[in-house]
Tab-separated table of C-alpha atoms and ligand atoms in Angstrom:
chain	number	residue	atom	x	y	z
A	1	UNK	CA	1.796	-16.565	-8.912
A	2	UNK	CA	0.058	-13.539	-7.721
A	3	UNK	CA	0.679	-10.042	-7.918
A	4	UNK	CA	-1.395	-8.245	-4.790
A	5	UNK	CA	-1.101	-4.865	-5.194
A	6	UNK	CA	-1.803	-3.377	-8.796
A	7	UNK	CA	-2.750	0.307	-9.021
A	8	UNK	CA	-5.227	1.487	-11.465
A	9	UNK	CA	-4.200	5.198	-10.475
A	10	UNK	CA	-2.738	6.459	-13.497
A	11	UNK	CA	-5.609	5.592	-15.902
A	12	UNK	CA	-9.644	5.690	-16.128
A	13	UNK	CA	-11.847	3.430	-14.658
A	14	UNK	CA	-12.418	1.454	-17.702
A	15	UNK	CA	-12.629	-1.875	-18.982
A	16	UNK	CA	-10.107	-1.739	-21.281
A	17	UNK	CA	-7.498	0.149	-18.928
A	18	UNK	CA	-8.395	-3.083	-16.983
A	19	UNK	CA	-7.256	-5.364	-19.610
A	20	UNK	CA	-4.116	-3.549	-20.211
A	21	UNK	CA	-2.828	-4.971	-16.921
A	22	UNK	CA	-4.447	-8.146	-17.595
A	23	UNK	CA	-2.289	-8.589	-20.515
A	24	UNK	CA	0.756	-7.664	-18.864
A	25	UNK	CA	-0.127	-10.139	-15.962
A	26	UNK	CA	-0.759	-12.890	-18.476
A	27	UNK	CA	2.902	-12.264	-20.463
A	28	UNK	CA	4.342	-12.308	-17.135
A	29	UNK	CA	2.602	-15.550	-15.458
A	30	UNK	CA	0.702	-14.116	-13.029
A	31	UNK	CA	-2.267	-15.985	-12.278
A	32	UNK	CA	-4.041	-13.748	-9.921
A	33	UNK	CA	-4.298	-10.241	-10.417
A	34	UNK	CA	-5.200	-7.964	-7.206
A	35	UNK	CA	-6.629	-4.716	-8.552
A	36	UNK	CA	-7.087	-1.354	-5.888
A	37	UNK	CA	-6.844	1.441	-5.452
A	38	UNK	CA	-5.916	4.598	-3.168
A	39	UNK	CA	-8.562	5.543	-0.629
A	40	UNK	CA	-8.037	9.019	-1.625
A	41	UNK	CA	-9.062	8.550	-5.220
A	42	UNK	CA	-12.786	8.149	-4.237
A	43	UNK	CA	-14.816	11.100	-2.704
A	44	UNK	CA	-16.563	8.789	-0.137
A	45	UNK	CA	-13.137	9.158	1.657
A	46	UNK	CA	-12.714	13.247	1.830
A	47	UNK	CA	-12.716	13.968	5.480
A	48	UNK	CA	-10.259	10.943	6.240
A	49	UNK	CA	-7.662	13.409	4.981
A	50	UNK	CA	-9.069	16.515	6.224
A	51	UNK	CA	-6.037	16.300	8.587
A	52	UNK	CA	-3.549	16.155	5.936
A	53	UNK	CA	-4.937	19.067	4.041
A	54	UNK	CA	-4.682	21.481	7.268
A	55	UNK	CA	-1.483	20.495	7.971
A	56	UNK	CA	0.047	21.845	5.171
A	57	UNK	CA	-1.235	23.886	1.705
A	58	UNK	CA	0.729	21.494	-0.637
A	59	UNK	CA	-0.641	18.388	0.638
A	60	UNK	CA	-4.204	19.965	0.018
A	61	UNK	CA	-3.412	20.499	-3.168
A	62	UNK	CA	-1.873	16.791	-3.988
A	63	UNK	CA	-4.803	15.603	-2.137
A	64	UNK	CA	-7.619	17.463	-4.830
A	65	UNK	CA	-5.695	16.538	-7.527
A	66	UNK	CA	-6.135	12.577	-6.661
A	67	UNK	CA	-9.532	12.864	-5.956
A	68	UNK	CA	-11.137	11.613	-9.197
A	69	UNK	CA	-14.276	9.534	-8.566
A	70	UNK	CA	-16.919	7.958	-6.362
A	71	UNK	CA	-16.439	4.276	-5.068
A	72	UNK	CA	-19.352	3.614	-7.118
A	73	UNK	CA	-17.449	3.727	-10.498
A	74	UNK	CA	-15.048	1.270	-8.757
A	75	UNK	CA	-17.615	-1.110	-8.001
A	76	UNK	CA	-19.774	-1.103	-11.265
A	77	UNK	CA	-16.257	-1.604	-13.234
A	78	UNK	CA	-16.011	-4.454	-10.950
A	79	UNK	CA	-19.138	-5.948	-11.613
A	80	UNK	CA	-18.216	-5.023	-15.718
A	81	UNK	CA	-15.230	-7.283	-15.743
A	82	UNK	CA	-17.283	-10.205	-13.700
A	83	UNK	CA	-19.182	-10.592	-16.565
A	84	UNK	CA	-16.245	-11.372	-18.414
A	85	UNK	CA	-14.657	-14.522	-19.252
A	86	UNK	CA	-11.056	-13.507	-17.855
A	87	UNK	CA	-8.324	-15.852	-18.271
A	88	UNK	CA	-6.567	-15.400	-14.856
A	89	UNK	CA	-8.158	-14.508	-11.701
A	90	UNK	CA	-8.660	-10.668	-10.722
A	91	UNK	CA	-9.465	-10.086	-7.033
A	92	UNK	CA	-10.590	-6.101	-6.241
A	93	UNK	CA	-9.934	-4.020	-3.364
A	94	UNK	CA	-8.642	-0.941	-1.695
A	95	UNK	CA	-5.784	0.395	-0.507
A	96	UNK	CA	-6.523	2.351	2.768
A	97	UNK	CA	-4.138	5.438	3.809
A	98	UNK	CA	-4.545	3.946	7.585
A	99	UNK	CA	-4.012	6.479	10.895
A	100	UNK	CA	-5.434	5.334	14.047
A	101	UNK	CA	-7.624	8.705	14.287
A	102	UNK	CA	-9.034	7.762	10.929
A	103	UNK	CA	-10.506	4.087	12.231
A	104	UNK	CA	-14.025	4.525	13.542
A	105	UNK	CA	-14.870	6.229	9.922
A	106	UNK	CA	-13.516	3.277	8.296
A	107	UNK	CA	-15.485	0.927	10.804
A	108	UNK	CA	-18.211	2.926	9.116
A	109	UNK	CA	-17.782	2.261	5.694
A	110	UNK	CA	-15.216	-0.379	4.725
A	111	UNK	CA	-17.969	-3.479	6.126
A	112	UNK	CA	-20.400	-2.053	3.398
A	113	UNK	CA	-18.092	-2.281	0.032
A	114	UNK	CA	-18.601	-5.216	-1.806
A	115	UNK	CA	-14.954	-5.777	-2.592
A	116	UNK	CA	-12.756	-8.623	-2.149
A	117	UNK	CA	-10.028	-7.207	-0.107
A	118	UNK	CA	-8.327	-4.137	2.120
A	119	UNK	CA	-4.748	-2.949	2.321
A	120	UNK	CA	-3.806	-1.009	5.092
A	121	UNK	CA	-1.341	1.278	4.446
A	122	UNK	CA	0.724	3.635	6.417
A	123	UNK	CA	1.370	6.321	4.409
A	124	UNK	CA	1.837	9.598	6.888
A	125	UNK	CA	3.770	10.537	9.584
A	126	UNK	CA	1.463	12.732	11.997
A	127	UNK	CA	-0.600	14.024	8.998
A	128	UNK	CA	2.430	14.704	6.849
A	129	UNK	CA	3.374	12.436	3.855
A	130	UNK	CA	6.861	11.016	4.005
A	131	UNK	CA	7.159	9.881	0.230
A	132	UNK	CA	6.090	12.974	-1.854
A	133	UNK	CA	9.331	14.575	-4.145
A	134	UNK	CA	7.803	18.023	-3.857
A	135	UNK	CA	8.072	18.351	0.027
A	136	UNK	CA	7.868	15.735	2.325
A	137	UNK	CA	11.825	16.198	2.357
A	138	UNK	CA	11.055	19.359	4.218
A	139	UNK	CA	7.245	18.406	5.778
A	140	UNK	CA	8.686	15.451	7.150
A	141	UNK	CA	12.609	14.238	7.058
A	142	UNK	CA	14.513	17.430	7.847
A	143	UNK	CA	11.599	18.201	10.044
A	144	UNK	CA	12.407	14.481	12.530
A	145	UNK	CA	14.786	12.635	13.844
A	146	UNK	CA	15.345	9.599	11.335
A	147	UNK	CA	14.705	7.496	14.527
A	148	UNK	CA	11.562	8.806	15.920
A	149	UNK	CA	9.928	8.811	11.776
A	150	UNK	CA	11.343	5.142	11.758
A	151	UNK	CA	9.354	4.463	15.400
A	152	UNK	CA	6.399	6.397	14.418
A	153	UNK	CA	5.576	4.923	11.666
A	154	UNK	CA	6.018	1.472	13.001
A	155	UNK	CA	3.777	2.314	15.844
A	156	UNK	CA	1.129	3.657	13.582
A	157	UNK	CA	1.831	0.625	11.416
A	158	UNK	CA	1.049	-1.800	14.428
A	159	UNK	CA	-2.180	-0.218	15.022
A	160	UNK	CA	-3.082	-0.705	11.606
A	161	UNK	CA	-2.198	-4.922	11.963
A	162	UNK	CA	-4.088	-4.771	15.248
A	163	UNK	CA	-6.866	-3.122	13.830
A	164	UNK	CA	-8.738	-6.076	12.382
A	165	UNK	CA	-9.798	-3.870	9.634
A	166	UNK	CA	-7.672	-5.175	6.512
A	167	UNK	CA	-6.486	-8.593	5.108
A	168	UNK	CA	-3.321	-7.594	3.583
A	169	UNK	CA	-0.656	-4.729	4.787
A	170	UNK	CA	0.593	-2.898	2.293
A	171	UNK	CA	4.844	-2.220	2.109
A	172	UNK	CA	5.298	-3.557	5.753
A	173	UNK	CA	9.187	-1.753	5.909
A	174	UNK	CA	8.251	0.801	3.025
A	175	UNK	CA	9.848	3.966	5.368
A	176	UNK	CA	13.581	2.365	4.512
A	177	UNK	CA	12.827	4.005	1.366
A	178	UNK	CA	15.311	6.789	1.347
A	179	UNK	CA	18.188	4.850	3.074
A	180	UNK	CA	18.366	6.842	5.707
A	181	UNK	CA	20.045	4.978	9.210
A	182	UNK	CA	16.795	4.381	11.949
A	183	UNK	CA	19.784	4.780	14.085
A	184	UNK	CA	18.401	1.505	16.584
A	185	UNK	CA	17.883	-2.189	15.873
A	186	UNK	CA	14.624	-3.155	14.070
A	187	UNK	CA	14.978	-6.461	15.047
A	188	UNK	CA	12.584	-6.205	18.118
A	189	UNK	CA	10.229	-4.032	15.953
A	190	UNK	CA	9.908	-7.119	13.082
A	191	UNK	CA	9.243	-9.836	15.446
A	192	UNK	CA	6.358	-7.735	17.313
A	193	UNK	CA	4.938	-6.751	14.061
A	194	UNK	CA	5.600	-10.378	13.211
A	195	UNK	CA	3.443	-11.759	15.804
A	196	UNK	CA	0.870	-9.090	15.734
A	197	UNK	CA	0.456	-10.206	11.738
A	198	UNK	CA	0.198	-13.937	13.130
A	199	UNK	CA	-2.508	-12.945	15.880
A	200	UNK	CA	-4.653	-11.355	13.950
A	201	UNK	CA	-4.702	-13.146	10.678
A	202	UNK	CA	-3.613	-10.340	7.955
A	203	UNK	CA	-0.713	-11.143	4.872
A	204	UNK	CA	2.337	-9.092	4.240
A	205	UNK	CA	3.342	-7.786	1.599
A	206	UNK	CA	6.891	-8.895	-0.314
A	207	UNK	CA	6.230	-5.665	-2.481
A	208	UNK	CA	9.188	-4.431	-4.867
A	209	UNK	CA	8.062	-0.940	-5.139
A	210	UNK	CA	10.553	0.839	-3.467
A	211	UNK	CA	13.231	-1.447	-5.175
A	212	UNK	CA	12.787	-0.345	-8.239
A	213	UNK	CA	10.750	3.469	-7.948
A	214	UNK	CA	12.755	4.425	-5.241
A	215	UNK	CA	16.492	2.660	-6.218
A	216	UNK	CA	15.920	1.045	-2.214
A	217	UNK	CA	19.056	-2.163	-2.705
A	218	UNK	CA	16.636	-4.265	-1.074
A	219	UNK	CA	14.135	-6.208	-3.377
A	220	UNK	CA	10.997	-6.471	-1.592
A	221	UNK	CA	11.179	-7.007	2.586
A	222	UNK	CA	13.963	-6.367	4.318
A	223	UNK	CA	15.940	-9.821	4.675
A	224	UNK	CA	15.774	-10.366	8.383
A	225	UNK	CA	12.431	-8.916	8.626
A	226	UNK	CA	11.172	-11.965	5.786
A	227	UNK	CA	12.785	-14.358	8.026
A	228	UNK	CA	11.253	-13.445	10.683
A	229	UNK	CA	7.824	-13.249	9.150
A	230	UNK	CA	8.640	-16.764	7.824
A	231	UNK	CA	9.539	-17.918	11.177
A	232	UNK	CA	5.969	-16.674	12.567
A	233	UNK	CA	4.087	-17.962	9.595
A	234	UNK	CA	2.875	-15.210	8.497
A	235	UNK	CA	1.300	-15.336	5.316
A	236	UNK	CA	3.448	-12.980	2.859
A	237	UNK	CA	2.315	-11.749	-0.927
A	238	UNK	CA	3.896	-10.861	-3.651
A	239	UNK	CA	3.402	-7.348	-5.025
A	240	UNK	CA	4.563	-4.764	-7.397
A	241	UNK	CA	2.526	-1.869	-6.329
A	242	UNK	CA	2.562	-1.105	-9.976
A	243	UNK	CA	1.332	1.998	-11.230
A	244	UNK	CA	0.785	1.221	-14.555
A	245	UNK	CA	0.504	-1.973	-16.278
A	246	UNK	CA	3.948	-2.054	-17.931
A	247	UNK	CA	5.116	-2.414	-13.925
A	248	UNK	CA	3.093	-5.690	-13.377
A	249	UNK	CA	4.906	-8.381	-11.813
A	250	UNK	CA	8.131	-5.737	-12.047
A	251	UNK	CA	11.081	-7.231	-10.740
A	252	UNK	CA	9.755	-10.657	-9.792
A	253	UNK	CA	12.813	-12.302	-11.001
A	254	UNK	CA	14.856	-10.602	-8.740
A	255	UNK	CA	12.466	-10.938	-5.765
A	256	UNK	CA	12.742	-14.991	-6.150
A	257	UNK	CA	16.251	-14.516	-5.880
A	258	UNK	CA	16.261	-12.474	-2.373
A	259	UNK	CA	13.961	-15.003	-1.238
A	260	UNK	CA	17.320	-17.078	-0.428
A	261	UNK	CA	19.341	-14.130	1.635
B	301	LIG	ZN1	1.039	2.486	-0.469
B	302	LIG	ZN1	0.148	1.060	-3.436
């Protein structure tokens, strides 16, 4: 059992942070552990959210605050815990807050990390965050249509499949995360995303996240959107986007049960 997508946001870059989510990971059966985390932690990454800074004063200021270290403290911890004798297998990666615009800068730099993986992640909605208490209510959902949020953020989301830069896509239906009616059918919009997943080799994520932060009545994927991703063979994960190492593995029992709808 793996859990792909294990934050290590909350805490220090240390080794025994670390093993707190290794323990949790080993009481819950998880034999692979996929550690990342956000692009914007790491100051190598500054001017891919220039954009989101400008486009509003709050997001510049929940943009400093997350900015905490260099990649390089990543990657020696990394190299820490591979001297260890672990008892389950820890993978290490990033999770990459994808827009088209921001591509050729990744080209630049993701090729030269020595890590074992890259989520892409859509996490805007032209520059403005759509999952942030504090405003992207009024930055982004009173702001739209429900319908054209819903379409751009699958568009942008496509790109990021189609961009050959990640392995793994991160919360593949994550904008359902308020409820709120798309207002068309996203049937045509899960097979294309389907097939794009297929053609160009990357994993989806089954990630409970906004089951159980956000109260979403779905557990993990959207039903029809896993069967459909099933139907394409498209390699899905299992992930908990976990925040902090109580939320390993959170709600796996109830994912293996919507596995069946
Ligand atoms: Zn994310
Ligand atoms: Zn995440």
């Amino acid at each position: 059992m793996i859990d792909a997508h294990v934050h290590l946001e909350n805490g220090p870059l240390s080794k025994e942070y670390v093993f707190e989510f290794i323990d949790t990971a080993l009481e819950k059966g998880i034999e692979h552990l996929q550690l990342l985390d956000h692009t914007h932690r790491f100051y190598e990454f500054r001017e891919m959210y220039d954009d989101i800074c400008q486009a509003d004063p709050r997001q510049k200021i929940w943009f400093e605050k997350k900015q905490k270290n260099s990649i390089q403290d990543l990657l020696k911890l990394k190299d820490e815990i591979e001297q260890e004798q672990l008892p389950l297998k820890v993978s290490w990666g990033l999770e990459v807050c994808y827009e088209k615009e921001r591509e050729p800068f990744l080209r630049s730099i993701l090729p030269g990390l020595p890590l074992d993986f890259f989520v892409g992640s859509v996490h805007s909605i032209d520059h403005f965050l759509y999952d942030i208490g504090a405003f992207s209510e009024e930055l982004v959902w009173e702001k739209m249509d429900t319908s054209i949020i819903y379409k751009k953020y699958y568009q942008e989301l496509a790109q990021c499949i189609a961009s050959d830069l990640f392995d793994q896509i991160g919360h593949p239906d994550v904008i359902k995360l308020y409820q709120l009616d798309p207002g068309y059918d996203l049937h045509p919009t899960y097979e294309k995303l389907a097939q794009l997943a297929k053609e160009h080799h990357v994993c989806m994520e089954d990630n409970t996240g906004a089951y159980y932060r956000y109260n979403h009545p779905e557990i993990g994927l959207c039903p029809a959107f896993r069967k459909i991703l099933k139907q394409y063979q498209v390699p899905i994960v299992w992930a908990s986007d976990a925040h902090y190492p109580a939320h390993v593995a959170m709600a796996y029992d109830e994912l293996k049960g919507a596995q069946f709808l």
